[in-house]
Each structure stands twice: as C-alpha cells, then as structure tokens.
mmCIF file of C-alpha atoms in Angstrom:
data_model
loop_
_atom_site.group_PDB
_atom_site.id
_atom_site.type_symbol
_atom_site.label_atom_id
_atom_site.label_comp_id
_atom_site.label_asym_id
_atom_site.label_seq_id
_atom_site.Cartn_x
_atom_site.Cartn_y
_atom_site.Cartn_z
ATOM 1 C CA UNK A 70 -28.707 29.735 -44.068
ATOM 2 C CA UNK A 71 -30.683 29.900 -40.790
ATOM 3 C CA UNK A 72 -32.257 26.637 -39.986
ATOM 4 C CA UNK A 73 -35.345 26.284 -37.448
ATOM 5 C CA UNK A 74 -36.466 23.163 -35.652
ATOM 6 C CA UNK A 75 -39.920 23.541 -34.375
ATOM 7 C CA UNK A 76 -41.642 21.286 -32.349
ATOM 8 C CA UNK A 77 -39.627 18.387 -33.880
ATOM 9 C CA UNK A 78 -40.381 14.723 -33.120
ATOM 10 C CA UNK A 79 -39.290 11.423 -34.389
ATOM 11 C CA UNK A 80 -40.569 8.125 -33.556
ATOM 12 C CA UNK A 81 -39.104 4.843 -35.078
ATOM 13 C CA UNK A 82 -40.374 1.463 -34.540
ATOM 14 C CA UNK A 83 -42.810 3.033 -32.123
ATOM 15 C CA UNK A 84 -40.105 4.076 -29.840
ATOM 16 C CA UNK A 85 -39.913 8.242 -29.736
ATOM 17 C CA UNK A 86 -36.467 9.197 -30.328
ATOM 18 C CA UNK A 87 -36.565 13.167 -30.283
ATOM 19 C CA UNK A 88 -39.344 14.838 -28.227
ATOM 20 C CA UNK A 89 -40.669 18.288 -29.405
ATOM 21 C CA UNK A 90 -37.094 19.877 -30.274
ATOM 22 C CA UNK A 91 -37.082 23.593 -30.699
ATOM 23 C CA UNK A 92 -33.463 24.967 -32.268
ATOM 24 C CA UNK A 93 -32.568 27.748 -34.350
ATOM 25 C CA UNK A 94 -29.152 28.141 -35.919
ATOM 26 C CA UNK A 95 -28.382 31.457 -37.231
ATOM 27 C CA UNK A 96 -26.719 31.957 -40.664
ATOM 28 C CA UNK A 97 -22.976 31.095 -40.448
ATOM 29 C CA UNK A 98 -23.282 30.064 -36.989
ATOM 30 C CA UNK A 99 -21.598 26.485 -35.999
ATOM 31 C CA UNK A 100 -23.298 24.724 -33.203
ATOM 32 C CA UNK A 101 -22.488 21.408 -31.267
ATOM 33 C CA UNK A 102 -25.161 18.650 -30.552
ATOM 34 C CA UNK A 103 -23.291 17.174 -27.416
ATOM 35 C CA UNK A 104 -24.734 14.381 -25.298
ATOM 36 C CA UNK A 105 -24.073 10.646 -24.554
ATOM 37 C CA UNK A 106 -24.397 7.845 -27.062
ATOM 38 C CA UNK A 107 -28.323 7.243 -27.826
ATOM 39 C CA UNK A 108 -29.445 10.473 -26.769
ATOM 40 C CA UNK A 109 -30.729 11.437 -30.207
ATOM 41 C CA UNK A 110 -27.939 13.647 -31.754
ATOM 42 C CA UNK A 111 -27.276 11.691 -34.978
ATOM 43 C CA UNK A 112 -31.006 11.144 -35.355
ATOM 44 C CA UNK A 113 -31.560 14.794 -35.500
ATOM 45 C CA UNK A 114 -28.695 15.197 -37.921
ATOM 46 C CA UNK A 115 -30.405 12.777 -40.113
ATOM 47 C CA UNK A 116 -33.742 14.169 -39.935
ATOM 48 C CA UNK A 117 -32.505 17.725 -40.818
ATOM 49 C CA UNK A 118 -30.440 16.121 -43.993
ATOM 50 C CA UNK A 119 -34.079 14.667 -45.106
ATOM 51 C CA UNK A 120 -32.718 10.758 -44.422
ATOM 52 C CA UNK A 121 -35.526 10.309 -41.768
ATOM 53 C CA UNK A 122 -38.753 11.528 -41.889
ATOM 54 C CA UNK A 123 -40.057 13.327 -38.724
ATOM 55 C CA UNK A 124 -43.405 12.306 -36.800
ATOM 56 C CA UNK A 125 -44.421 15.523 -36.164
ATOM 57 C CA UNK A 126 -43.040 19.535 -36.316
ATOM 58 C CA UNK A 127 -41.302 21.554 -39.081
ATOM 59 C CA UNK A 128 -37.858 21.788 -40.394
ATOM 60 C CA UNK A 129 -37.303 25.370 -41.534
ATOM 61 C CA UNK A 130 -34.657 26.514 -43.913
ATOM 62 C CA UNK A 131 -34.025 30.184 -44.582
ATOM 63 C CA UNK A 132 -37.895 30.857 -43.743
ATOM 64 C CA UNK A 133 -39.125 28.246 -46.077
ATOM 65 C CA UNK A 134 -40.831 24.801 -44.851
ATOM 66 C CA UNK A 135 -38.698 21.956 -45.949
ATOM 67 C CA UNK A 136 -40.466 19.008 -44.510
ATOM 68 C CA UNK A 137 -41.592 17.839 -48.030
ATOM 69 C CA UNK A 138 -38.312 18.717 -49.886
ATOM 70 C CA UNK A 139 -36.253 15.505 -50.820
ATOM 71 C CA UNK A 140 -32.922 14.951 -49.362
ATOM 72 C CA UNK A 141 -30.900 15.712 -52.544
ATOM 73 C CA UNK A 142 -32.786 19.020 -52.689
ATOM 74 C CA UNK A 143 -32.265 20.723 -49.349
ATOM 75 C CA UNK A 144 -28.652 21.276 -49.987
ATOM 76 C CA UNK A 145 -27.864 19.727 -46.330
ATOM 77 C CA UNK A 146 -24.931 17.836 -46.708
ATOM 78 C CA UNK A 147 -23.682 15.380 -44.065
ATOM 79 C CA UNK A 148 -20.333 14.201 -43.378
ATOM 80 C CA UNK A 149 -20.214 10.606 -41.625
ATOM 81 C CA UNK A 150 -17.934 9.421 -39.090
ATOM 82 C CA UNK A 151 -17.215 6.603 -41.706
ATOM 83 C CA UNK A 152 -16.420 8.771 -44.628
ATOM 84 C CA UNK A 153 -18.508 6.574 -46.836
ATOM 85 C CA UNK A 154 -15.935 7.122 -50.034
ATOM 86 C CA UNK A 155 -16.102 5.288 -53.114
ATOM 87 C CA UNK A 156 -13.351 2.929 -53.458
ATOM 88 C CA UNK A 157 -13.701 2.358 -56.919
ATOM 89 C CA UNK A 158 -12.944 6.161 -57.650
ATOM 90 C CA UNK A 159 -9.594 8.165 -57.447
ATOM 91 C CA UNK A 160 -9.399 11.029 -54.798
ATOM 92 C CA UNK A 161 -10.650 13.531 -57.139
ATOM 93 C CA UNK A 162 -13.209 11.495 -58.645
ATOM 94 C CA UNK A 163 -14.696 11.353 -55.047
ATOM 95 C CA UNK A 164 -14.353 14.894 -54.491
ATOM 96 C CA UNK A 165 -16.096 15.677 -57.766
ATOM 97 C CA UNK A 166 -18.810 13.174 -57.445
ATOM 98 C CA UNK A 167 -21.596 15.552 -56.246
ATOM 99 C CA UNK A 168 -20.699 18.075 -59.265
ATOM 100 C CA UNK A 169 -21.280 14.861 -61.566
ATOM 101 C CA UNK A 170 -24.714 14.012 -60.100
ATOM 102 C CA UNK A 171 -25.440 18.134 -61.150
ATOM 103 C CA UNK A 172 -24.390 17.576 -64.423
ATOM 104 C CA UNK A 173 -20.966 19.417 -64.552
ATOM 105 C CA UNK A 174 -18.366 18.364 -67.105
ATOM 106 C CA UNK A 175 -15.628 16.474 -66.437
ATOM 107 C CA UNK A 176 -12.978 19.352 -66.716
ATOM 108 C CA UNK A 177 -14.679 21.593 -64.649
ATOM 109 C CA UNK A 178 -15.425 18.937 -61.944
ATOM 110 C CA UNK A 179 -11.639 18.088 -61.837
ATOM 111 C CA UNK A 180 -10.838 21.963 -61.630
ATOM 112 C CA UNK A 181 -12.995 22.217 -58.726
ATOM 113 C CA UNK A 182 -11.550 18.963 -56.900
ATOM 114 C CA UNK A 183 -8.155 20.163 -57.209
ATOM 115 C CA UNK A 184 -9.034 23.489 -55.619
ATOM 116 C CA UNK A 185 -10.830 21.710 -53.034
ATOM 117 C CA UNK A 186 -8.173 19.255 -52.303
ATOM 118 C CA UNK A 187 -5.734 22.204 -51.594
ATOM 119 C CA UNK A 188 -7.957 23.693 -49.174
ATOM 120 C CA UNK A 189 -7.976 20.605 -47.408
ATOM 121 C CA UNK A 190 -4.075 20.191 -47.886
ATOM 122 C CA UNK A 191 -4.103 17.245 -50.016
ATOM 123 C CA UNK A 192 -2.581 18.737 -53.135
ATOM 124 C CA UNK A 193 -0.982 16.083 -55.145
ATOM 125 C CA UNK A 194 -3.335 13.232 -53.835
ATOM 126 C CA UNK A 195 -5.812 13.960 -56.697
ATOM 127 C CA UNK A 196 -5.019 10.362 -58.661
ATOM 128 C CA UNK A 197 -4.575 8.198 -55.850
ATOM 129 C CA UNK A 198 -7.200 5.635 -54.795
ATOM 130 C CA UNK A 199 -8.742 6.223 -51.510
ATOM 131 C CA UNK A 200 -7.356 2.957 -50.290
ATOM 132 C CA UNK A 201 -3.880 4.557 -50.219
ATOM 133 C CA UNK A 202 -5.021 7.145 -47.997
ATOM 134 C CA UNK A 203 -4.749 7.139 -43.902
ATOM 135 C CA UNK A 204 -7.724 7.832 -42.008
ATOM 136 C CA UNK A 205 -7.107 11.565 -41.456
ATOM 137 C CA UNK A 206 -6.441 12.033 -45.120
ATOM 138 C CA UNK A 207 -9.732 9.961 -45.954
ATOM 139 C CA UNK A 208 -11.841 12.387 -43.388
ATOM 140 C CA UNK A 209 -10.287 15.237 -45.284
ATOM 141 C CA UNK A 210 -11.106 13.771 -48.872
ATOM 142 C CA UNK A 211 -14.753 13.262 -47.158
ATOM 143 C CA UNK A 212 -14.896 17.107 -46.424
ATOM 144 C CA UNK A 213 -13.606 18.510 -49.585
ATOM 145 C CA UNK A 214 -16.452 16.236 -51.254
ATOM 146 C CA UNK A 215 -19.058 17.940 -48.892
ATOM 147 C CA UNK A 216 -17.682 21.421 -49.715
ATOM 148 C CA UNK A 217 -18.082 20.653 -53.346
ATOM 149 C CA UNK A 218 -21.788 20.286 -53.039
ATOM 150 C CA UNK A 219 -21.982 23.702 -51.972
ATOM 151 C CA UNK A 220 -23.989 23.139 -49.080
ATOM 152 C CA UNK A 221 -25.931 26.003 -47.189
ATOM 153 C CA UNK A 222 -26.026 23.602 -44.007
ATOM 154 C CA UNK A 223 -23.085 21.304 -43.271
ATOM 155 C CA UNK A 224 -23.877 18.458 -40.699
ATOM 156 C CA UNK A 225 -21.013 16.269 -39.352
ATOM 157 C CA UNK A 226 -21.717 13.426 -37.685
ATOM 158 C CA UNK A 227 -18.767 12.679 -35.184
ATOM 159 C CA UNK A 228 -16.387 13.153 -38.068
ATOM 160 C CA UNK A 229 -13.305 13.088 -35.846
ATOM 161 C CA UNK A 230 -14.012 10.144 -33.422
ATOM 162 C CA UNK A 231 -12.015 7.344 -35.215
ATOM 163 C CA UNK A 232 -8.880 9.723 -35.425
ATOM 164 C CA UNK A 233 -5.986 10.049 -32.782
ATOM 165 C CA UNK A 234 -5.898 12.995 -30.505
ATOM 166 C CA UNK A 235 -3.109 14.896 -32.715
ATOM 167 C CA UNK A 236 -5.163 14.262 -35.878
ATOM 168 C CA UNK A 237 -8.423 15.298 -34.412
ATOM 169 C CA UNK A 238 -7.048 18.657 -33.196
ATOM 170 C CA UNK A 239 -5.610 19.301 -36.693
ATOM 171 C CA UNK A 240 -9.111 18.479 -38.202
ATOM 172 C CA UNK A 241 -11.086 20.851 -36.117
ATOM 173 C CA UNK A 242 -8.855 23.560 -36.669
ATOM 174 C CA UNK A 243 -9.214 22.909 -40.417
ATOM 175 C CA UNK A 244 -12.939 22.392 -40.162
ATOM 176 C CA UNK A 245 -12.964 25.896 -38.349
ATOM 177 C CA UNK A 246 -10.835 27.472 -40.830
ATOM 178 C CA UNK A 247 -13.112 26.310 -43.726
ATOM 179 C CA UNK A 248 -16.196 27.129 -41.795
ATOM 180 C CA UNK A 249 -15.424 30.464 -41.521
ATOM 181 C CA UNK A 250 -13.913 31.060 -44.936
ATOM 182 C CA UNK A 251 -17.316 29.601 -46.694
ATOM 183 C CA UNK A 252 -19.405 31.108 -43.971
ATOM 184 C CA UNK A 253 -21.644 27.444 -44.154
ATOM 185 C CA UNK A 254 -24.309 27.389 -41.102
ATOM 186 C CA UNK A 255 -22.844 24.052 -39.411
ATOM 187 C CA UNK A 256 -23.614 21.302 -37.125
ATOM 188 C CA UNK A 257 -21.395 19.283 -35.495
ATOM 189 C CA UNK A 258 -22.307 16.329 -33.506
ATOM 190 C CA UNK A 259 -19.908 15.120 -30.709
ATOM 191 C CA UNK A 260 -19.872 13.409 -27.247
ATOM 192 C CA UNK A 261 -16.585 15.028 -26.598
ATOM 193 C CA UNK A 262 -16.875 18.096 -24.209
ATOM 194 C CA UNK A 263 -13.612 19.570 -25.315
ATOM 195 C CA UNK A 264 -14.432 19.467 -28.807
ATOM 196 C CA UNK A 265 -17.785 21.177 -28.344
ATOM 197 C CA UNK A 266 -16.340 23.718 -26.314
ATOM 198 C CA UNK A 267 -13.427 24.792 -28.593
ATOM 199 C CA UNK A 268 -15.441 24.590 -31.929
ATOM 200 C CA UNK A 269 -18.966 26.193 -31.216
ATOM 201 C CA UNK A 270 -20.838 29.316 -30.946
ATOM 202 C CA UNK A 271 -23.343 27.569 -29.186
ATOM 203 C CA UNK A 272 -23.798 23.824 -27.613
ATOM 204 C CA UNK A 273 -27.160 21.970 -27.666
ATOM 205 C CA UNK A 274 -26.819 19.523 -24.588
ATOM 206 C CA UNK A 275 -29.228 16.398 -25.323
ATOM 207 C CA UNK A 276 -30.377 13.970 -23.000
ATOM 208 C CA UNK A 277 -33.321 11.334 -23.626
ATOM 209 C CA UNK A 278 -34.336 12.741 -26.882
ATOM 210 C CA UNK A 279 -34.564 16.380 -25.541
ATOM 211 C CA UNK A 280 -32.498 19.514 -25.380
ATOM 212 C CA UNK A 281 -31.781 20.029 -21.844
ATOM 213 C CA UNK A 282 -29.717 23.554 -22.590
ATOM 214 C CA UNK A 283 -28.679 25.702 -25.289
ATOM 215 C CA UNK A 284 -26.263 28.433 -24.850
ATOM 216 C CA UNK A 285 -22.700 29.542 -25.142
ATOM 217 C CA UNK A 286 -19.887 27.095 -24.698
ATOM 218 C CA UNK A 287 -18.820 29.624 -21.310
ATOM 219 C CA UNK A 288 -22.696 29.649 -20.002
ATOM 220 C CA UNK A 289 -23.237 25.773 -20.597
ATOM 221 C CA UNK A 290 -20.136 25.023 -18.479
ATOM 222 C CA UNK A 291 -20.452 27.811 -16.032
ATOM 223 C CA UNK A 292 -24.082 27.759 -15.502
ATOM 224 C CA UNK A 293 -25.445 24.404 -16.295
ATOM 225 C CA UNK A 294 -29.065 24.285 -15.708
ATOM 226 C CA UNK A 295 -29.143 21.017 -13.730
ATOM 227 C CA UNK A 296 -26.885 17.872 -12.361
ATOM 228 C CA UNK A 297 -27.018 16.040 -15.879
ATOM 229 C CA UNK A 298 -25.699 18.862 -17.573
ATOM 230 C CA UNK A 299 -23.230 19.538 -14.978
ATOM 231 C CA UNK A 300 -21.772 16.098 -14.634
ATOM 232 C CA UNK A 301 -21.173 15.740 -18.286
ATOM 233 C CA UNK A 302 -18.902 18.509 -18.522
ATOM 234 C CA UNK A 303 -16.819 17.990 -15.126
ATOM 235 C CA UNK A 304 -17.575 15.737 -12.060
ATOM 236 C CA UNK A 305 -17.203 17.148 -8.873
ATOM 237 C CA UNK A 306 -18.892 17.008 -5.142
ATOM 238 C CA UNK A 307 -22.096 18.305 -4.605
ATOM 239 C CA UNK A 308 -23.152 19.868 -1.150
ATOM 240 C CA UNK A 309 -26.848 20.435 -0.477
ATOM 241 C CA UNK A 310 -27.807 24.054 0.970
ATOM 242 C CA UNK A 311 -30.208 26.714 0.655
ATOM 243 C CA UNK A 312 -30.058 30.440 -0.833
ATOM 244 C CA UNK A 313 -31.393 32.808 1.539
ATOM 245 C CA UNK A 314 -31.465 36.589 0.742
ATOM 246 C CA UNK A 315 -28.508 36.172 -1.652
ATOM 247 C CA UNK A 316 -26.622 33.971 0.775
ATOM 248 C CA UNK A 317 -25.700 30.049 0.090
ATOM 249 C CA UNK A 318 -25.810 28.521 3.447
ATOM 250 C CA UNK A 319 -24.911 24.556 4.056
ATOM 251 C CA UNK A 320 -22.830 22.502 6.565
ATOM 252 C CA UNK A 321 -19.560 23.016 5.225
ATOM 253 C CA UNK A 322 -19.563 26.590 3.997
ATOM 254 C CA UNK A 323 -21.643 30.028 3.271
ATOM 255 C CA UNK A 324 -21.082 32.091 0.491
ATOM 256 C CA UNK A 325 -22.534 35.329 -1.104
ATOM 257 C CA UNK A 326 -24.097 34.470 -4.309
ATOM 258 C CA UNK A 327 -27.073 36.498 -6.012
ATOM 259 C CA UNK A 328 -29.508 34.174 -6.835
ATOM 260 C CA UNK A 329 -33.239 33.406 -5.838
ATOM 261 C CA UNK A 330 -34.014 32.007 -2.347
ATOM 262 C CA UNK A 331 -34.503 28.139 -2.502
ATOM 263 C CA UNK A 332 -32.791 24.972 -2.359
ATOM 264 C CA UNK A 333 -29.691 24.417 -4.166
ATOM 265 C CA UNK A 334 -27.075 22.064 -4.852
ATOM 266 C CA UNK A 335 -23.522 23.558 -5.066
ATOM 267 C CA UNK A 336 -20.804 21.707 -7.492
ATOM 268 C CA UNK A 337 -17.214 21.985 -6.421
ATOM 269 C CA UNK A 338 -15.113 20.855 -9.253
ATOM 270 C CA UNK A 339 -11.471 20.165 -8.724
ATOM 271 C CA UNK A 340 -10.514 23.402 -10.145
ATOM 272 C CA UNK A 341 -12.411 25.201 -7.204
ATOM 273 C CA UNK A 342 -10.464 23.644 -4.394
ATOM 274 C CA UNK A 343 -7.215 24.949 -3.232
ATOM 275 C CA UNK A 344 -4.920 23.261 -0.760
ATOM 276 C CA UNK A 345 -2.084 24.010 1.149
ATOM 277 C CA UNK A 346 -0.619 21.649 4.140
ATOM 278 C CA UNK A 347 -2.218 21.848 7.789
ATOM 279 C CA UNK A 348 -1.093 18.881 9.799
ATOM 280 C CA UNK A 349 -4.205 19.976 12.210
ATOM 281 C CA UNK A 350 -6.435 19.560 9.380
ATOM 282 C CA UNK A 351 -9.709 16.919 9.155
ATOM 283 C CA UNK A 352 -8.775 16.618 5.261
ATOM 284 C CA UNK A 353 -6.557 13.906 4.281
ATOM 285 C CA UNK A 354 -4.857 13.328 0.866
ATOM 286 C CA UNK A 355 -6.089 9.651 0.037
ATOM 287 C CA UNK A 356 -4.714 9.692 -3.432
ATOM 288 C CA UNK A 357 -2.488 11.555 -5.857
ATOM 289 C CA UNK A 358 -2.585 10.850 -9.376
ATOM 290 C CA UNK A 359 -0.147 11.925 -12.085
ATOM 291 C CA UNK A 360 -1.868 13.382 -15.143
ATOM 292 C CA UNK A 361 1.293 15.271 -16.863
ATOM 293 C CA UNK A 362 1.249 18.526 -16.167
ATOM 294 C CA UNK A 363 -0.248 18.489 -12.863
ATOM 295 C CA UNK A 364 -1.726 16.270 -10.134
ATOM 296 C CA UNK A 365 -5.313 15.014 -9.313
ATOM 297 C CA UNK A 366 -5.669 14.846 -5.552
ATOM 298 C CA UNK A 367 -8.600 13.046 -4.067
ATOM 299 C CA UNK A 368 -9.057 13.971 -0.541
ATOM 300 C CA UNK A 369 -11.125 13.020 2.323
ATOM 301 C CA UNK A 370 -12.518 14.498 5.386
ATOM 302 C CA UNK A 371 -12.166 12.075 8.078
ATOM 303 C CA UNK A 372 -14.786 13.511 10.488
ATOM 304 C CA UNK A 373 -17.855 14.095 8.097
ATOM 305 C CA UNK A 374 -16.848 11.742 5.396
ATOM 306 C CA UNK A 375 -16.746 14.606 2.603
ATOM 307 C CA UNK A 376 -14.734 13.891 -0.494
ATOM 308 C CA UNK A 377 -13.318 16.569 -2.848
ATOM 309 C CA UNK A 378 -10.770 16.624 -5.579
ATOM 310 C CA UNK A 379 -8.161 19.389 -6.370
ATOM 311 C CA UNK A 380 -5.795 19.865 -9.273
ATOM 312 C CA UNK A 381 -2.234 21.032 -7.998
ATOM 313 C CA UNK A 382 0.850 22.018 -10.372
ATOM 314 C CA UNK A 383 3.403 19.185 -10.276
ATOM 315 C CA UNK A 384 5.771 21.694 -8.338
ATOM 316 C CA UNK A 385 3.480 21.753 -5.133
ATOM 317 C CA UNK A 386 4.935 19.527 -2.362
ATOM 318 C CA UNK A 387 1.776 17.642 -1.271
ATOM 319 C CA UNK A 388 2.094 13.973 -0.854
ATOM 320 C CA UNK A 389 -0.505 11.145 -0.311
ATOM 321 C CA UNK A 390 -1.155 10.844 3.366
ATOM 322 C CA UNK A 391 -0.634 14.538 3.909
ATOM 323 C CA UNK A 392 -3.115 16.735 6.075
ATOM 324 C CA UNK A 393 -4.321 19.878 4.052
ATOM 325 C CA UNK A 394 -6.226 22.882 4.282
ATOM 326 C CA UNK A 395 -9.316 23.524 1.939
ATOM 327 C CA UNK A 396 -9.881 26.941 0.511
ATOM 328 C CA UNK A 397 -12.883 27.140 -2.004
ATOM 329 C CA UNK A 398 -12.590 29.390 -5.085
ATOM 330 C CA UNK A 399 -16.086 30.876 -4.928
ATOM 331 C CA UNK A 400 -15.901 32.085 -8.307
ATOM 332 C CA UNK A 401 -15.805 28.676 -9.748
ATOM 333 C CA UNK A 402 -18.446 27.219 -7.496
ATOM 334 C CA UNK A 403 -21.537 26.235 -9.543
ATOM 335 C CA UNK A 404 -25.073 26.385 -7.877
ATOM 336 C CA UNK A 405 -27.955 24.531 -9.265
ATOM 337 C CA UNK A 406 -31.424 24.794 -8.054
ATOM 338 C CA UNK A 407 -33.293 21.694 -6.904
ATOM 339 C CA UNK A 408 -36.106 20.489 -9.235
#
C-alpha cells in the first residue's frame, strides 16, 4: 500500500514536534526514519498508526485520506522496541491475538500462529510462556504477531535496539526476508546508521521535527545536503573553499568537481585520506587506534594545525609519531554548499 504524508504537523503540550512533513512511501517499499533521539521519528510513526492525532496535514493510505480512520481500522501495525507481549498468554496465543480480535475461531488462529512462528524460526515454541523467552525470541514473537494482523503498512519503532550485535544482525536479515516475501510497505525507526543504510530502499533523515533529506542510502551517504546529515553518518575534517568554473579551490588543495559556483565546505572523511611514510612531511601521526581489522590514525599538520583522520590496514607499517605524506581520494570527497 502506498503511504503519503502531506504537510503533516504534530503539536503536543504546546510544543511542535513535527513540522510540515511531506513524505511518500511506495507500495512494498521499506524506508527508514533516521536521526538523533528527540527528532520526531517515533512521533511520526505513532501518528501514522493513529495513536497520536496530527494538528495539521493529512495521512493518505492507498489514495484515501485516513485522518479520521480509527487506529484499529487503519491496518497500520506498529512493533515497539519493548515488544509489549501479553505475559498471561502462551507464545501462540500472543501471535494469534489480532485474529482473536477479528473473531477468528481458535483452531484457525492456532494454525495461523504456528505458520507464522515457523516463518520467524520459532517452531516448537508455541506452548511456552513469553517469560521463558530471550529478548531475541520475544522480538520474533512480536514480529509474528504483527504479521498475523495482515498489515498494509508495518511500522517498526527501533525494534532491535535492546538486542546484542549478533542478534540485531539476525533480526535485520529476518525482517528483510519477511518484508520481501509479504511485500509489506514498511517504515523502520532507527538511530543506527548501519541499520538504515543496509535495510532501506530510502532514508528520511530527520532533525528537529523536519526531514532534512529523503534519498537512497548511497545518495544520502555520498551527497548529504548539509553538515547535519553529513556528520551523522561519518565525521571528518571540513575545509572551506570555493568552486569556480568546476574547480574547488582551498588553502589545502584544489580539485576538479562539476558543481555550481559558490562557497562550499569540503568534508574529508577518514577513507578519503591515504598515507605513506615521509620524514620531511608537516603531517605527524599523533594517535594510532586499533579497530580490529584496521587502525584509525589521527594526523596533525604541525604547520597549519589541520587535523585529519585516516584508516589503514593492520599490515601497514606506520606508527604513532611517524611523519606521513597525505594523498586525498578525490572520489570520496564531499562538497556541501554553504547556506
């Protein structure tokens, strides 16, 4: 189902939480709402679900305005980060609960619940109490329960945030597998950049109740519209300069780039900085930080106080205190116009 938000605003306790949001999610698409805590992501999800009323604008589901449609009739199902399972019910009863509300008989509810538990890889768990389950297993039950409601839009509110790294990876893969199988329009709320980049068809980056950029994962990472978006994905060093006739000119370097004339900030991320030993260089390695498969170098130019970072493999023989020569990978440089 296609979902559209048009000029959507939400005010709670006299504070404007969402400000004129315009967003389209195509049928069967999975998008992420990404941003820091308090930017309005979860409020948007709850408003779409009908749990919060908007103060302005419209929610359109499959071409029909849903503003006055009660939450239980929207078929927009939300999965919260705290699971919200019923402790007095067995696993299968939790999964079948939406069907019970719809008046489906017990035998059919159980059959559907067992089918969905098989989908989320919990076959054999149907008669257990939810108190016997791990966090990852409870998340799978919550997901199966959401699917039992046959949602036209699935809303995931930071569903993996309480899981450890390995479980999070497993759950991401499971959600993607089921989302593709059922072709459900899905919105994922997250503050995890990797989660958004790996799971989404598109990402809506939010800041202070507004969408700063709505784009594909690759474009939002490589072509951020401003420093707020850029810094969220990967921090680096900014160099001020100007583009004149398709050439960026700064005190540090020049680079050919096809962009409009004007003043820009060039973001130099660690992966754009290549280094090699050079004793007469003004650049000095002041710190070498082990990161598993690689090292992060913090580099200081002793002449102009410029600070850069670089990532090298663990096989490269560069130590703290070494002087290094710098080469910039111009394909990885990011040019952001100054507003």
